[in-house]
XYZ file of N, CA and C in Angstrom:
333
model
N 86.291 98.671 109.711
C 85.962 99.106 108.353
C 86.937 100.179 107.876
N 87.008 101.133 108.667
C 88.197 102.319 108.489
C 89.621 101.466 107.625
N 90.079 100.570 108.576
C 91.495 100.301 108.072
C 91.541 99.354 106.892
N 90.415 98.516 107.274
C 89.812 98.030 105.199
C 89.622 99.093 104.611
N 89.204 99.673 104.697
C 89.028 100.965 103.447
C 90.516 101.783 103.025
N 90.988 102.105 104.216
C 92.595 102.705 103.937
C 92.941 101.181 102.989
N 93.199 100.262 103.465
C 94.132 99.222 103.450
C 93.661 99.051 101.856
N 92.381 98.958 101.354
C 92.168 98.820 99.647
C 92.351 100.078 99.141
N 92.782 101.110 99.403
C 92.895 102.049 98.725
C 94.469 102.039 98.468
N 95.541 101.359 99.382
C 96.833 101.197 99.497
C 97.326 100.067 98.595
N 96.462 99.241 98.334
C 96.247 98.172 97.602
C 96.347 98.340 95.994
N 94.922 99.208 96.129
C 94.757 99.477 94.339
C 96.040 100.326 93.863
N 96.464 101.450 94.994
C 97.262 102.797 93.947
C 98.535 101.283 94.080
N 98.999 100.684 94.957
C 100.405 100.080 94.617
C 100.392 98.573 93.608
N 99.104 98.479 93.132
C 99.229 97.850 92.077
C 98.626 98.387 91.060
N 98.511 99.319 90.908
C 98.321 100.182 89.421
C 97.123 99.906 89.187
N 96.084 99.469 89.721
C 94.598 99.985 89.401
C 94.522 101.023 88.738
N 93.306 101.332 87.730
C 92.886 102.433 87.339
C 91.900 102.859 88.700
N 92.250 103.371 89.583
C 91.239 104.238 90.621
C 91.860 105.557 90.891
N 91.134 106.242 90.315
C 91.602 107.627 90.030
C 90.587 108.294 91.464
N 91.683 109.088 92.067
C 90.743 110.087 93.081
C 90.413 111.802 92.653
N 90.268 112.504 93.277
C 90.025 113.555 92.965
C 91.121 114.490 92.940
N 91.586 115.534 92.073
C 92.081 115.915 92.219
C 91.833 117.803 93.093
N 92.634 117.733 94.017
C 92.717 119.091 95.268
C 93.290 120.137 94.953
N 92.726 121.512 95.561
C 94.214 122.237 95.696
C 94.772 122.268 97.055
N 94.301 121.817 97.960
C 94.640 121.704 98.629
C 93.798 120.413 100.564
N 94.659 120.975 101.819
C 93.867 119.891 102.097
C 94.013 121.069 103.385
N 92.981 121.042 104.174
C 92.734 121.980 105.432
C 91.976 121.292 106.025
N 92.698 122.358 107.285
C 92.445 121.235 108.727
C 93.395 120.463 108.796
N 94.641 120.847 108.318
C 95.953 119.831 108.414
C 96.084 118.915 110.134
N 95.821 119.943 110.685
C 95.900 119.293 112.211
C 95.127 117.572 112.049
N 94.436 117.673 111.655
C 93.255 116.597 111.289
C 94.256 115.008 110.951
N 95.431 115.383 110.293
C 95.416 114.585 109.630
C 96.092 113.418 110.616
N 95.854 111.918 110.918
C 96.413 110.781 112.064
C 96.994 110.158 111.187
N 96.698 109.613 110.656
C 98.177 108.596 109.964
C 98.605 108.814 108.158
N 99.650 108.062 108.247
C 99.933 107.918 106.987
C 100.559 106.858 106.379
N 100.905 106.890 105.058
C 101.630 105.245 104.430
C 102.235 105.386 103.377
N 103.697 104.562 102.929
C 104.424 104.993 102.226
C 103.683 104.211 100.870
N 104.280 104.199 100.002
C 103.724 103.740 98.662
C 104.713 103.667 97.651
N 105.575 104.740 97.377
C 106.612 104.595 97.079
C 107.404 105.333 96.797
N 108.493 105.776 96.655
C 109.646 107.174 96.411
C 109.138 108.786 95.949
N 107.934 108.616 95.254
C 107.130 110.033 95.165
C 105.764 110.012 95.645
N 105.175 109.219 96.266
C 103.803 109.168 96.544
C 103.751 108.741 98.395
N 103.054 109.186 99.223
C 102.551 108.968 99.982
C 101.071 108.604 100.469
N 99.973 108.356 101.108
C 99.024 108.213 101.522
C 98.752 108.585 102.688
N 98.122 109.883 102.970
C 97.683 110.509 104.791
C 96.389 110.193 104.206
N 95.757 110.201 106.148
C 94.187 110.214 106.521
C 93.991 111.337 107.230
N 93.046 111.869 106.746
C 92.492 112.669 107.763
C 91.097 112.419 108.276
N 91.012 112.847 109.559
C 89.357 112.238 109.944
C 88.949 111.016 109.647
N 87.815 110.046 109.607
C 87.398 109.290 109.629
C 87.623 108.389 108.260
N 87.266 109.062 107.226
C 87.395 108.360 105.896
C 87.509 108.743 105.174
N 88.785 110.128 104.868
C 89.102 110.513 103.898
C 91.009 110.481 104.039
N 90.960 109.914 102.358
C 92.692 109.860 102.413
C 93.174 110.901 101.070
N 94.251 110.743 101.082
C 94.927 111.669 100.535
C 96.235 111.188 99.885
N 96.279 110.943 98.861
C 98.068 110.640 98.126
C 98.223 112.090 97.986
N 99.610 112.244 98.421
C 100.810 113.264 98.098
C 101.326 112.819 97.208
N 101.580 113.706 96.270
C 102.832 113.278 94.731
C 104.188 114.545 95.491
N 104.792 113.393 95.513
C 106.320 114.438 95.741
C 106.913 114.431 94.454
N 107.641 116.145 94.616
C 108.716 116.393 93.161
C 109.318 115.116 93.270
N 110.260 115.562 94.194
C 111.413 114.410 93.957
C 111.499 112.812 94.597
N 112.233 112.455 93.966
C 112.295 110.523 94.471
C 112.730 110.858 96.223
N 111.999 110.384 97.089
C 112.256 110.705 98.420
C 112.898 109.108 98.822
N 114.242 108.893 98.330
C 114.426 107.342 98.167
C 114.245 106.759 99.641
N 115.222 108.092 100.919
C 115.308 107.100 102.589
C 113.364 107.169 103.293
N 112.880 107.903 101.791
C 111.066 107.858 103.151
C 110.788 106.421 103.383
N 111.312 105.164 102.398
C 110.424 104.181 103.298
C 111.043 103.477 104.323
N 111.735 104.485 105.002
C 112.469 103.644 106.273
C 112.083 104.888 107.041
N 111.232 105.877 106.627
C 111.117 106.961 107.898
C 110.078 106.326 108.981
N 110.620 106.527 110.037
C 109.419 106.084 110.997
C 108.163 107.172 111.464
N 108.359 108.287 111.130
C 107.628 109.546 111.340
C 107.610 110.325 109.988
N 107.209 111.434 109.832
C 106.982 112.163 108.764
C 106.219 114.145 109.501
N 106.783 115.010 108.952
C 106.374 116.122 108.887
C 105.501 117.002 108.063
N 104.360 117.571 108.372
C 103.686 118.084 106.841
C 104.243 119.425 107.396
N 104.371 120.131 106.367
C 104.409 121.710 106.010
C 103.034 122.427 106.008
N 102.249 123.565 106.852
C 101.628 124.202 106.018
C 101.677 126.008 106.715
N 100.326 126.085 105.389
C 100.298 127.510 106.187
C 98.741 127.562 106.607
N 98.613 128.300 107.833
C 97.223 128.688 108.454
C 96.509 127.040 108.430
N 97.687 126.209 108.618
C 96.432 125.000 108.792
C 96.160 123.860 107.509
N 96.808 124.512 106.418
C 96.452 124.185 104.867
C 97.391 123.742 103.890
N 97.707 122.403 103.671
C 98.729 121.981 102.726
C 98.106 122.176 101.352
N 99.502 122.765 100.616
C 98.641 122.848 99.286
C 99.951 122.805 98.392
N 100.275 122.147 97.429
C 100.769 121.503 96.630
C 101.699 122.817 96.361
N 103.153 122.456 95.658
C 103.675 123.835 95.269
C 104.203 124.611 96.220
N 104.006 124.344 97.881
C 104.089 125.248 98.591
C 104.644 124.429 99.507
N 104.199 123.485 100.299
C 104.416 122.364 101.205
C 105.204 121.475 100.994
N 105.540 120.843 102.046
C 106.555 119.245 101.932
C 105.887 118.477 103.169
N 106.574 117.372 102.424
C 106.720 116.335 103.317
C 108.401 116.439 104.149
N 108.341 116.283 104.944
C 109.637 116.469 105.778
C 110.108 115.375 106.728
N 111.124 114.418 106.691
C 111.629 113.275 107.861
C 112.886 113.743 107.750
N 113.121 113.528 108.842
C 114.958 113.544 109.340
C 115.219 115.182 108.920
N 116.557 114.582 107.604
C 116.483 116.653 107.515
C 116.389 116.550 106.117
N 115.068 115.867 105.414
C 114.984 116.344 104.004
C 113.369 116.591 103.668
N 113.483 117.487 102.945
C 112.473 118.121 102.768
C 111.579 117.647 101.152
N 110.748 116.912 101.045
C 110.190 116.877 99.679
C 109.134 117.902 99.314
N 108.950 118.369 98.216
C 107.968 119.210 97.729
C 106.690 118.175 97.460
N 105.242 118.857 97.793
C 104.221 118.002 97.566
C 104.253 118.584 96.448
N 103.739 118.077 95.097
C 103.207 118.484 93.714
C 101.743 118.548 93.617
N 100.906 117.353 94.257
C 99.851 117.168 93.504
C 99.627 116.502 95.007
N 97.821 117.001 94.766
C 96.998 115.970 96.198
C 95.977 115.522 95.348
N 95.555 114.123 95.370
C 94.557 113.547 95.210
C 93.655 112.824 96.236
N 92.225 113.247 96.454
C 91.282 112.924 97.746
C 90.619 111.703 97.352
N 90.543 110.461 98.308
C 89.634 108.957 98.070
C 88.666 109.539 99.445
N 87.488 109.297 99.141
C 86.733 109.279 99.744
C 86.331 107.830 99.968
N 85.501 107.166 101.180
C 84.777 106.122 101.404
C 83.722 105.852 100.679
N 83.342 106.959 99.914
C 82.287 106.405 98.752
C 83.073 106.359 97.179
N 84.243 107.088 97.160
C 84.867 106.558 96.098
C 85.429 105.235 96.010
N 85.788 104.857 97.347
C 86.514 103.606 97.145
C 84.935 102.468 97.141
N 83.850 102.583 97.938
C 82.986 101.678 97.344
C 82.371 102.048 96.062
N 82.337 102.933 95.175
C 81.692 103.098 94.022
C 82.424 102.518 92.909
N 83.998 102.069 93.049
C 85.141 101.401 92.613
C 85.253 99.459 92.889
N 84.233 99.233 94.084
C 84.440 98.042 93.744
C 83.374 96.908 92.736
């Protein structure tokens, strides 16, 4: 169920669904977070814990991320928070802008 739920949430944002998540200031408990997924040149998708995900909006077009095989978060005390953090592969650094949270009841209250 977990990776159906990631997997339609990867679904809707890369075909332009209207499924709007919440918007964060941030995301704590960074340690937390196990995987992630590209989407496309400014956007990413991490999980943290069981069933909550997370798009990153990067400033800039991060054109080589969808060939990164790994990825780095930035934080402080534990806590990514937009403005402050990056995403980091190889040796480039993107700025996160914006976090938006899907919860497992957002994505079923959406279908």
């Amino acid at each position: 169920m977990k990776k159906q739920l990631f997997m339609f949430v990867i679904l809707a944002l890369s075909v332009g669904t209207v499924f709007a998540g919440v918007s964060v200031d941030s995301i704590r408990f960074a340690h937390q977070i196990s995987d992630w997924r590209y989407l496309d040149d400014s956007r990413i998708v991490v999980t943290k814990g069981v069933n909550q995900q997370y798009v990153l909006k990067l400033r800039d077009n991060c054109r080589l991320l969808r060939h990164a095989e790994a990825i780095g978060l930035t934080s402080t005390n534990d806590t990514i928070r937009p403005g402050f953090d990056n995403v980091t592969y190889g040796h480039t650094f993107c700025q996160i802008t914006a976090i938006e949270k899907f919860s497992k009841e957002d994505v079923l209250a959406a279908k």
